[in-house]
PDB file of C-alpha atoms and ligand atoms in Angstrom:
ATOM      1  CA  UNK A   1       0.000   0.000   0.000  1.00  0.00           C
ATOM      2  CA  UNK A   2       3.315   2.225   0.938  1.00  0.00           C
ATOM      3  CA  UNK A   3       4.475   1.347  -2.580  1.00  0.00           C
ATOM      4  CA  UNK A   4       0.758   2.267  -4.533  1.00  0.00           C
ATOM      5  CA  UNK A   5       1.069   5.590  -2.098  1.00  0.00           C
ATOM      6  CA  UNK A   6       4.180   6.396  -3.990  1.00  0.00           C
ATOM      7  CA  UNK A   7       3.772   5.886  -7.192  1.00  0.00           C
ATOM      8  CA  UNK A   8       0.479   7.623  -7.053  1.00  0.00           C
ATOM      9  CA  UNK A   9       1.996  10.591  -5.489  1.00  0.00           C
ATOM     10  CA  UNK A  10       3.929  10.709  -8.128  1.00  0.00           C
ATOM     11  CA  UNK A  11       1.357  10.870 -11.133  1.00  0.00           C
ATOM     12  CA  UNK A  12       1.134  14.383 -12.137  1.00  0.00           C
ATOM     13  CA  UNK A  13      -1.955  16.383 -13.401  1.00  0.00           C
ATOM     14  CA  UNK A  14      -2.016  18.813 -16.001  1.00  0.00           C
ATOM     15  CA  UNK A  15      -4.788  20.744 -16.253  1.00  0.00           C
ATOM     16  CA  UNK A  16      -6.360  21.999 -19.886  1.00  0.00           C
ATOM     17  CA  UNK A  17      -4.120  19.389 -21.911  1.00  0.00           C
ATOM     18  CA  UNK A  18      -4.726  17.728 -24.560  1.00  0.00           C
ATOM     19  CA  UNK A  19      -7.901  20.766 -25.003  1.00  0.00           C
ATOM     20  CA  UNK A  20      -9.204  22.825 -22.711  1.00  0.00           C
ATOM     21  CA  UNK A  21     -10.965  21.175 -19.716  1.00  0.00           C
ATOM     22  CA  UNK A  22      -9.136  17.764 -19.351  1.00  0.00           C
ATOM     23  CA  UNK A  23      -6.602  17.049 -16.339  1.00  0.00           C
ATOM     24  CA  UNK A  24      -4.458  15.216 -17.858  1.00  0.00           C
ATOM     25  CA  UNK A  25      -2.556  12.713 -15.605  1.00  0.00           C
ATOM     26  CA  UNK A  26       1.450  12.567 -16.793  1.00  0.00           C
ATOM     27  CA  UNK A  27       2.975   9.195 -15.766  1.00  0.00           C
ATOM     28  CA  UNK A  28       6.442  10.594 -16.772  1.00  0.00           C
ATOM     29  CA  UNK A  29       7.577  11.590 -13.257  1.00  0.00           C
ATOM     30  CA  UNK A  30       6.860   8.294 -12.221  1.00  0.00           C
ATOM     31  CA  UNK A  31       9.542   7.217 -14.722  1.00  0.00           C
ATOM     32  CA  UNK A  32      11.929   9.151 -14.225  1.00  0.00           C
ATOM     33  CA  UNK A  33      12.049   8.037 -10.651  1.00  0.00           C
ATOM     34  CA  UNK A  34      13.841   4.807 -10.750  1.00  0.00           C
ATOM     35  CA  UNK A  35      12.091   3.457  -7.146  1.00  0.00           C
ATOM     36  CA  UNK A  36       9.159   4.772  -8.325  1.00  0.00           C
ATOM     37  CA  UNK A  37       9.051   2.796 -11.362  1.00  0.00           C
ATOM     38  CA  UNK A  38      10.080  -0.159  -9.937  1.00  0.00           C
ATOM     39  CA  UNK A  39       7.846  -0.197  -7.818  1.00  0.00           C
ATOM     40  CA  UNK A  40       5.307   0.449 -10.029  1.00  0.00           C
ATOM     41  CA  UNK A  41       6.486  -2.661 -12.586  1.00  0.00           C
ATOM     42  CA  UNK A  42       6.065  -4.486  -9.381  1.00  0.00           C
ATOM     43  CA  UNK A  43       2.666  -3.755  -8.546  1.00  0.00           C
ATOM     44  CA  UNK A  44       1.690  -4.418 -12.284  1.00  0.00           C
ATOM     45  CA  UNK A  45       3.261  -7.879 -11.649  1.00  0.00           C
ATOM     46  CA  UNK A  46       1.210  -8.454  -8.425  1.00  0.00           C
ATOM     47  CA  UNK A  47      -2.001  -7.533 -10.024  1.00  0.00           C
ATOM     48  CA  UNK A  48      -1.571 -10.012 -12.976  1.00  0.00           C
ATOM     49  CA  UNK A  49       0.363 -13.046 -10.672  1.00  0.00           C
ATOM     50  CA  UNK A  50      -1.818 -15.683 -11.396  1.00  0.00           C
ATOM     51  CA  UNK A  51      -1.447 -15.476 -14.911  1.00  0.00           C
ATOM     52  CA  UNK A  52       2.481 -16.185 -15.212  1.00  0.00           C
ATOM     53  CA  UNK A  53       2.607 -19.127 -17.304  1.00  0.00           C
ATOM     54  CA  UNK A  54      -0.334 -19.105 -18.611  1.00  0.00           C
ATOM     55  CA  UNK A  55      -0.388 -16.205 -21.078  1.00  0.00           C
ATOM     56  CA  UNK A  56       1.742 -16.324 -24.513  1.00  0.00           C
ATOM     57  CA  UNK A  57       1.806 -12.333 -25.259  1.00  0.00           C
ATOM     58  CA  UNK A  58       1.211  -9.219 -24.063  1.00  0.00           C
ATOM     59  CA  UNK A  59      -0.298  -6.463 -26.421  1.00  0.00           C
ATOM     60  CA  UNK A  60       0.489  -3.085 -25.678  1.00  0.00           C
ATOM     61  CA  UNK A  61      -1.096   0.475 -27.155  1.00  0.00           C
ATOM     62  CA  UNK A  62       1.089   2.852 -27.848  1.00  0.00           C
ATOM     63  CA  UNK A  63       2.492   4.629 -26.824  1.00  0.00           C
ATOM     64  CA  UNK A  64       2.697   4.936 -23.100  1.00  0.00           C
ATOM     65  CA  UNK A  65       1.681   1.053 -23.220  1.00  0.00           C
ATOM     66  CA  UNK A  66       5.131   0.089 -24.446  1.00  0.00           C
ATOM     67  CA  UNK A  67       6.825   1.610 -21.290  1.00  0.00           C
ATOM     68  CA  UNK A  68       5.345  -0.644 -18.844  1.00  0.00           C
ATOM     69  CA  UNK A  69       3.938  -3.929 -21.090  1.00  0.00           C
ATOM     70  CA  UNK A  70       7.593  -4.272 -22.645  1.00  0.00           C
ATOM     71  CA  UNK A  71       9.186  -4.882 -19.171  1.00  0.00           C
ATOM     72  CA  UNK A  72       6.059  -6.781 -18.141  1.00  0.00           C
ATOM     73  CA  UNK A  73       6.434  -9.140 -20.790  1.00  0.00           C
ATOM     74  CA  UNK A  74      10.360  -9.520 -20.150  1.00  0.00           C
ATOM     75  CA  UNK A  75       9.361 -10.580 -16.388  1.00  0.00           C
ATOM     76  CA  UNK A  76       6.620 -13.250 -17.678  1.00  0.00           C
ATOM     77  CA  UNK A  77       9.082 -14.537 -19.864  1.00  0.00           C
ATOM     78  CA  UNK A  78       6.382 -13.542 -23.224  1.00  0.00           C
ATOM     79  CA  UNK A  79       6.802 -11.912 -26.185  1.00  0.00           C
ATOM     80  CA  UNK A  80       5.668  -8.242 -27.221  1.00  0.00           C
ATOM     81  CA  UNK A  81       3.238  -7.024 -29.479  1.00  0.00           C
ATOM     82  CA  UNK A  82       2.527  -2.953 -30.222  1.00  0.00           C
ATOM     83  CA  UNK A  83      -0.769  -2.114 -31.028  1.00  0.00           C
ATOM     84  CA  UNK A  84       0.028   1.042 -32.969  1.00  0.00           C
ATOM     85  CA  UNK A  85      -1.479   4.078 -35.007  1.00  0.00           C
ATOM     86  CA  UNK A  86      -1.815   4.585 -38.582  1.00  0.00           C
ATOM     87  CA  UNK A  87       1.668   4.748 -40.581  1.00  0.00           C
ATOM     88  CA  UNK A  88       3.833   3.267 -37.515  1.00  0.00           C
ATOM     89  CA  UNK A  89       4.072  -0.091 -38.687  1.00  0.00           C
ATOM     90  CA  UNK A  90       6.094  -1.372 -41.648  1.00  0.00           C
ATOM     91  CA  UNK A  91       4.258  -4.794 -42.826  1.00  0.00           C
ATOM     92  CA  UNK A  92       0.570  -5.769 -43.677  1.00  0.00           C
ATOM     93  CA  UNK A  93      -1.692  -4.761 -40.604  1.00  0.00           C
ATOM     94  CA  UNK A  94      -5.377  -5.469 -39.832  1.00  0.00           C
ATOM     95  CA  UNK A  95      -7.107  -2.088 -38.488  1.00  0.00           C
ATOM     96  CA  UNK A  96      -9.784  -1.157 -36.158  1.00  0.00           C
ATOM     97  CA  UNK A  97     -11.461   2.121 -35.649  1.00  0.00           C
ATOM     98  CA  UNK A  98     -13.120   3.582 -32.761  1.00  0.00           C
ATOM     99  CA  UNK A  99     -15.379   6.404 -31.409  1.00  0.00           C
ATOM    100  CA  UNK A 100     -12.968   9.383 -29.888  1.00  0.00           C
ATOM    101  CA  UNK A 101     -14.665  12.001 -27.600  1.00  0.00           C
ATOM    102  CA  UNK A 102     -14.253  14.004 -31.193  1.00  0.00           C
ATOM    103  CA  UNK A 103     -13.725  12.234 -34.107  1.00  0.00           C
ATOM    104  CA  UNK A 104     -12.285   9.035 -34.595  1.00  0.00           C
ATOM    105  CA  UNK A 105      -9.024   6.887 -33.758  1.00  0.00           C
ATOM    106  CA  UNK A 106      -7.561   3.807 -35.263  1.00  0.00           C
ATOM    107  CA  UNK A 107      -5.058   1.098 -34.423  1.00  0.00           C
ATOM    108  CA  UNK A 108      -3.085  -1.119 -36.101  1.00  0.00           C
ATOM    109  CA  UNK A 109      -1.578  -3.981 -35.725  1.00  0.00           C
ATOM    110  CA  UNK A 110       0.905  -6.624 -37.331  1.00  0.00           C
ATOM    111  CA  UNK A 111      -1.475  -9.328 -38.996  1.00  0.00           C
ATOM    112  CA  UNK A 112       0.901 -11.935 -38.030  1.00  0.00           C
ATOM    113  CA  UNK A 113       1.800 -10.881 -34.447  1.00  0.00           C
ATOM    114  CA  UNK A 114      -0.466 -12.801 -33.407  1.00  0.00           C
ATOM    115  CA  UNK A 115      -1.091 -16.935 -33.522  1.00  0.00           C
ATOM    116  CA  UNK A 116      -4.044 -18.253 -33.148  1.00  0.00           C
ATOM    117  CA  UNK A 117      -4.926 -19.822 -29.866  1.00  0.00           C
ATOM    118  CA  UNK A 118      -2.218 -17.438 -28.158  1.00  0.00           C
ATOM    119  CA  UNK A 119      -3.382 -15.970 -24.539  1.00  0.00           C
ATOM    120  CA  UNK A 120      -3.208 -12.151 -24.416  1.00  0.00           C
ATOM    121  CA  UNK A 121      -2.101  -9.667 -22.057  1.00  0.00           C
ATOM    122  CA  UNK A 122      -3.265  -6.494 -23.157  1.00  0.00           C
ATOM    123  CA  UNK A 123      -1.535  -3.768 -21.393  1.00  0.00           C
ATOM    124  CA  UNK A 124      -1.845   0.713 -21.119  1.00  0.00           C
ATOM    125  CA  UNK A 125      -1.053   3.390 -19.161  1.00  0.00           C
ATOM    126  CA  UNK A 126      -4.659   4.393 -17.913  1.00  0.00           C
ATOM    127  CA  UNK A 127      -8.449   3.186 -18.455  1.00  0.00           C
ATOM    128  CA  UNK A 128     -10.627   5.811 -19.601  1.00  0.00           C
ATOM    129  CA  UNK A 129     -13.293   5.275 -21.714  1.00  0.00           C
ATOM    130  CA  UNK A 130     -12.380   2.170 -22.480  1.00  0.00           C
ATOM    131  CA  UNK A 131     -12.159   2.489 -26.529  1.00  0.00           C
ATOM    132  CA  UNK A 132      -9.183   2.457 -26.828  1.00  0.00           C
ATOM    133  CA  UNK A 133      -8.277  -0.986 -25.212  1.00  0.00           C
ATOM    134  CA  UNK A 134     -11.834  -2.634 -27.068  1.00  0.00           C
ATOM    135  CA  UNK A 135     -10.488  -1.839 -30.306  1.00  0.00           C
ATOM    136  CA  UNK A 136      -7.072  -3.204 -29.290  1.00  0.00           C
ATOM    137  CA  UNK A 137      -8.745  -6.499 -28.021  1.00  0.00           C
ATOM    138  CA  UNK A 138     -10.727  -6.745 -30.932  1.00  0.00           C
ATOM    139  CA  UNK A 139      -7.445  -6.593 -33.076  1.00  0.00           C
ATOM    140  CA  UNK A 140      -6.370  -9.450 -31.470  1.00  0.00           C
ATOM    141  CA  UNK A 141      -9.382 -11.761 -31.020  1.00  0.00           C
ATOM    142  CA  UNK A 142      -9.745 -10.733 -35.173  1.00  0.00           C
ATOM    143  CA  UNK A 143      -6.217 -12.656 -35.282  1.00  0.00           C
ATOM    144  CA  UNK A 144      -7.658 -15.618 -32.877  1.00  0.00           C
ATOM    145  CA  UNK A 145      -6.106 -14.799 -29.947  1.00  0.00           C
ATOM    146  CA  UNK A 146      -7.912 -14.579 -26.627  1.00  0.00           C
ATOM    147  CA  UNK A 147      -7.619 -11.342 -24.519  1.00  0.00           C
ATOM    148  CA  UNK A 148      -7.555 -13.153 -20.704  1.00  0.00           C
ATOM    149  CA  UNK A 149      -7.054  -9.961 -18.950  1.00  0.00           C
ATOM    150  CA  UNK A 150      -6.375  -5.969 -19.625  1.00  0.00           C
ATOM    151  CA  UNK A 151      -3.717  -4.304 -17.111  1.00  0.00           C
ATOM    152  CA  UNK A 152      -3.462  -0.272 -16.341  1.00  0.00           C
ATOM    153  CA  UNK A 153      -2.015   1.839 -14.339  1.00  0.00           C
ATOM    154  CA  UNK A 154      -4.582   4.190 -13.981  1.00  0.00           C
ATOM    155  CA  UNK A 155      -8.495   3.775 -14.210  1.00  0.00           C
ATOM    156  CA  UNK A 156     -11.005   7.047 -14.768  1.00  0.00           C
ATOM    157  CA  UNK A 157     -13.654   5.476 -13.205  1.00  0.00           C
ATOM    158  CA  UNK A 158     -16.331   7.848 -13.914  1.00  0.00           C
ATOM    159  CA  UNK A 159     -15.706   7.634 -17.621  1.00  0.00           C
ATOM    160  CA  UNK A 160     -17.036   3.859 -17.158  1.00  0.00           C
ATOM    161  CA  UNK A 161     -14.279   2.367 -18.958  1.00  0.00           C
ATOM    162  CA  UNK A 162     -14.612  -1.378 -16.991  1.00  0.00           C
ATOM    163  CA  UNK A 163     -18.011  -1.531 -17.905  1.00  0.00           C
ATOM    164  CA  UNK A 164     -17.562  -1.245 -21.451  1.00  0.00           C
ATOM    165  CA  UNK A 165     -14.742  -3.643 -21.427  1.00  0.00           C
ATOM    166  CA  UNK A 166     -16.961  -6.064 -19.608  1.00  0.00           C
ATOM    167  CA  UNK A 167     -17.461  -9.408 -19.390  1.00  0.00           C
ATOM    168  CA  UNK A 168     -12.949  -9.005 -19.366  1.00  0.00           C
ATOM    169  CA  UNK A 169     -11.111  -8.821 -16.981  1.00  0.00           C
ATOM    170  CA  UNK A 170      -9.647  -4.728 -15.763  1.00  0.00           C
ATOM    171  CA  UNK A 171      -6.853  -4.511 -13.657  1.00  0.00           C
ATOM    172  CA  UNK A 172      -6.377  -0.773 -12.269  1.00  0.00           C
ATOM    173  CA  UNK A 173      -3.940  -0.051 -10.018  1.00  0.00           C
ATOM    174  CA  UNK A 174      -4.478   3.532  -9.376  1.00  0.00           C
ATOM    175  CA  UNK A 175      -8.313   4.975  -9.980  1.00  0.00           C
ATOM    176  CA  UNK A 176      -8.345   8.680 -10.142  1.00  0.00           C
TER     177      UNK A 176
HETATM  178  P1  LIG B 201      -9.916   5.658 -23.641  1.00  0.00           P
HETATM  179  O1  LIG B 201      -9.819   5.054 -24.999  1.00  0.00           O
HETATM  180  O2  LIG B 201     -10.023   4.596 -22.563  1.00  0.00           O
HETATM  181  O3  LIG B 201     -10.972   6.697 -23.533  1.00  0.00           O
HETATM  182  O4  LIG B 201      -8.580   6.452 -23.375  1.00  0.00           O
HETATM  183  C1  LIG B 201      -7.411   5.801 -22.970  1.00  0.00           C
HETATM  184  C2  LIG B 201      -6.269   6.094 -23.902  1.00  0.00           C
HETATM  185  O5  LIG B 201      -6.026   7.490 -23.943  1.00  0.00           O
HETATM  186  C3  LIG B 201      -4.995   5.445 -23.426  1.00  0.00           C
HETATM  187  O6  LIG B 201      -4.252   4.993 -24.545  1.00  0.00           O
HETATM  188  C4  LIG B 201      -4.267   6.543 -22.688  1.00  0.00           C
HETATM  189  O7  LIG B 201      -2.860   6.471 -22.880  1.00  0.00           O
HETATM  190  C5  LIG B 201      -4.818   7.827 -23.283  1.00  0.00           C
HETATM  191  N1  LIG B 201      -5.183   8.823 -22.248  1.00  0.00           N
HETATM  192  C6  LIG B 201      -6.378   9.461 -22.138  1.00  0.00           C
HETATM  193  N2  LIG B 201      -6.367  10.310 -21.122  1.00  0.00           N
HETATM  194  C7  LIG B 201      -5.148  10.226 -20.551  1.00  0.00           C
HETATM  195  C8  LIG B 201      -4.534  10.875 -19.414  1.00  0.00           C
HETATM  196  O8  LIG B 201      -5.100  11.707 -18.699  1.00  0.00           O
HETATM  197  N3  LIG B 201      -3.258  10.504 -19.124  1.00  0.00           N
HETATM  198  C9  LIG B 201      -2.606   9.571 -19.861  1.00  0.00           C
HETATM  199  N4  LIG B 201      -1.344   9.262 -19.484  1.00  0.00           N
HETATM  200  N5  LIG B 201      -3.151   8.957 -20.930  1.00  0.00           N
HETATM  201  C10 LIG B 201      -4.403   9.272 -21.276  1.00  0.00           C
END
């Protein structure tokens, strides 16, 4: 709990960015804090312990999900997959759109990143909505993998981001 106290302290919020009216919450002093983000790779460990061994790859969004799903997925012992924007990835992709508070977003990802039957992680900085990490899952269960579990450091939970990811499984380490 000492540790969670930390690395929450640490999350910074920046009022009016990206637009006017959103507190944006900066996970970069966490990272430059090297207890601070060891302890947070440790808590992200914790939350997912029962699935070491069990799970073949984790997915991560970019791009704040590569900071903590690439080191996560060293520790399991899995590979690494980025779920990416348009024009970021070099060979044939499948793509999935989704609703944006304005406008639209889209991710891609590597159509053979993933094999079919594999046992996804999918990892991100912080739950909001919840669109973001849908269309991700969708990208992989569109491959035939199986998203087991999705893995955040921070949840919004009045933007109701859990329930639209339901029936799978959140874990949040830090709700805001
Ligand atoms: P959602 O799709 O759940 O509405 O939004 C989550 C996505 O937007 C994540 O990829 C996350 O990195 C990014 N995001 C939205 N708001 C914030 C924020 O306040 N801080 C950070 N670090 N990322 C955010």
């Amino acid at each position: 709990a000492a540790a969670l106290r930390d690395v929450g302290s640490l999350i910074r919020g920046v009022p009016d960015f990206p637009s006017p009216g959103i507190l944006f919450r900066d996970i970069t002093p966490v990272l430059r804090d090297p207890g601070a983000m060891a302890a947070a790779l440790r808590l992200h460990l914790d939350a997912v312990a029962d699935l070491a061994g069990s799970i073949d790859r984790i997915v991560g969004v970019e791009s704040r999900g590569f900071l903590f799903g690439m080191p996560i997925a060293h520790a399991l012992g899995v590979g690494f997959v980025p779920a990416r924007k348009p024009g970021k990835l070099p060979a044939a992709t499948v793509t999935q759109s989704y609703a944006l508070e304005y406008g639209e977003g889209t991710l891609h990802m590597h159509a053979d990143a993933i094999d079919a039957g594999d046992r996804v992680l999918l990892v991100d900085d912080l739950l909001a909505t919840g669109g973001t990490a849908s269309a991700a899952a969708r990208l992989v269960q569109r491959l035939g993998g199986e998203v087991v579990a999705s893995l955040f450091l921070i949840e919004l939970p009045f933007l109701k981001g859990r329930e639209r990811l339901a029936p799978l499984r959140v874990e949040a380490l830090l709700p805001f």
